[in-house]
Coordinates of C-alpha atoms in Angstrom, one line a residue:
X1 CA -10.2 3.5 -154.6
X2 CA -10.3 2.6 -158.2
X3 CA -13.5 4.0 -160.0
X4 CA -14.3 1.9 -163.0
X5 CA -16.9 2.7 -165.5
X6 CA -18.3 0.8 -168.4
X7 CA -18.0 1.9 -171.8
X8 CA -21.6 3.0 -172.9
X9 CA -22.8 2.1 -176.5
X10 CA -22.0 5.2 -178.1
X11 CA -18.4 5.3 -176.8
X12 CA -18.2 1.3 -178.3
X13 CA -19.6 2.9 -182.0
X14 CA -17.0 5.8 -181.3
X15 CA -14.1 3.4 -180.9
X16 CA -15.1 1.8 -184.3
X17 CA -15.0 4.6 -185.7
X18 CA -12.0 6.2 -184.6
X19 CA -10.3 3.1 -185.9
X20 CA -12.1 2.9 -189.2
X21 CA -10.1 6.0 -189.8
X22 CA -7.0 4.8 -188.9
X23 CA -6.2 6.0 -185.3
X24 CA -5.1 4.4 -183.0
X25 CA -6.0 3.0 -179.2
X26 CA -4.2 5.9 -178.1
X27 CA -5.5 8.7 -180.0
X28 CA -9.4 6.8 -179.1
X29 CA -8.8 6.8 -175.3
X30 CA -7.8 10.3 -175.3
X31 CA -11.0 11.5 -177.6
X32 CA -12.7 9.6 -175.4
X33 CA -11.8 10.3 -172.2
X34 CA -11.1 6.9 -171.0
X35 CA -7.5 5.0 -170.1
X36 CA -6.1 3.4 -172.7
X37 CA -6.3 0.1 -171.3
X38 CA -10.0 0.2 -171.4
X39 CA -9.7 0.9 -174.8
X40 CA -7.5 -2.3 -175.8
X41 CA -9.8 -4.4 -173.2
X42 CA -13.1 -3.6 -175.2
X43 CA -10.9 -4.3 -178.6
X44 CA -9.9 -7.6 -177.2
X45 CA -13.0 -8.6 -175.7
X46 CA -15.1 -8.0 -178.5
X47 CA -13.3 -8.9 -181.5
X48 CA -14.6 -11.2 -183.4
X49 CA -13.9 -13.0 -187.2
X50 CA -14.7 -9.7 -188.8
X51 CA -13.0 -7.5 -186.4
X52 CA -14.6 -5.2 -183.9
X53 CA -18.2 -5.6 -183.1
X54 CA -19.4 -2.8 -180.8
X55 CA -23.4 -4.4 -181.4
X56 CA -22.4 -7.8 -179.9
X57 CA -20.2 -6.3 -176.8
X58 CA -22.9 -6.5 -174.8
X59 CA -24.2 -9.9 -175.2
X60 CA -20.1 -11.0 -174.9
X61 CA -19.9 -9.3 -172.1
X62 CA -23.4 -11.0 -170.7
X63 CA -21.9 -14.3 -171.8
X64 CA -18.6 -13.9 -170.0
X65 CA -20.8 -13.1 -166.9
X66 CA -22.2 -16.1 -166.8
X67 CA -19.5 -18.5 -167.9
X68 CA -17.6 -17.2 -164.9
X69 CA -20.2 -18.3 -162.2

């Protein structure tokens, strides 16, 4: 019953953005259309040293694939 999307790379360069500028997960989920949580999941997953990397998400997220097999 649950439809679940990824984010697509835009949305991931949006999110930077949105919080370059000082707003928060709230404000970016609802400019973007997406639940919060997804949001703070894509902030958590893909923080690195220098804070949020929307370029490496996808190779973390291909990484994490495979570690989990």
């Amino acid at each position: 019953m649950s439809s679940s999307t990824q984010l697509t790379g835009e949305q991931r360069y949006q999110i930077q953005a949105y919080r370059k500028a000082g707003s928060n997960q709230t404000q970016a989920a609802c400019e973007l259309s997406v639940h919060q949580s997804t949001i703070a999941r894509a902030l958590s997953r893909n923080r690195g040293q220098r804070g949020y990397r929307p370029r490496h998400a996808p190779a973390r997220c291909e990484r994490r694939r495979i570690e989990s097999d």
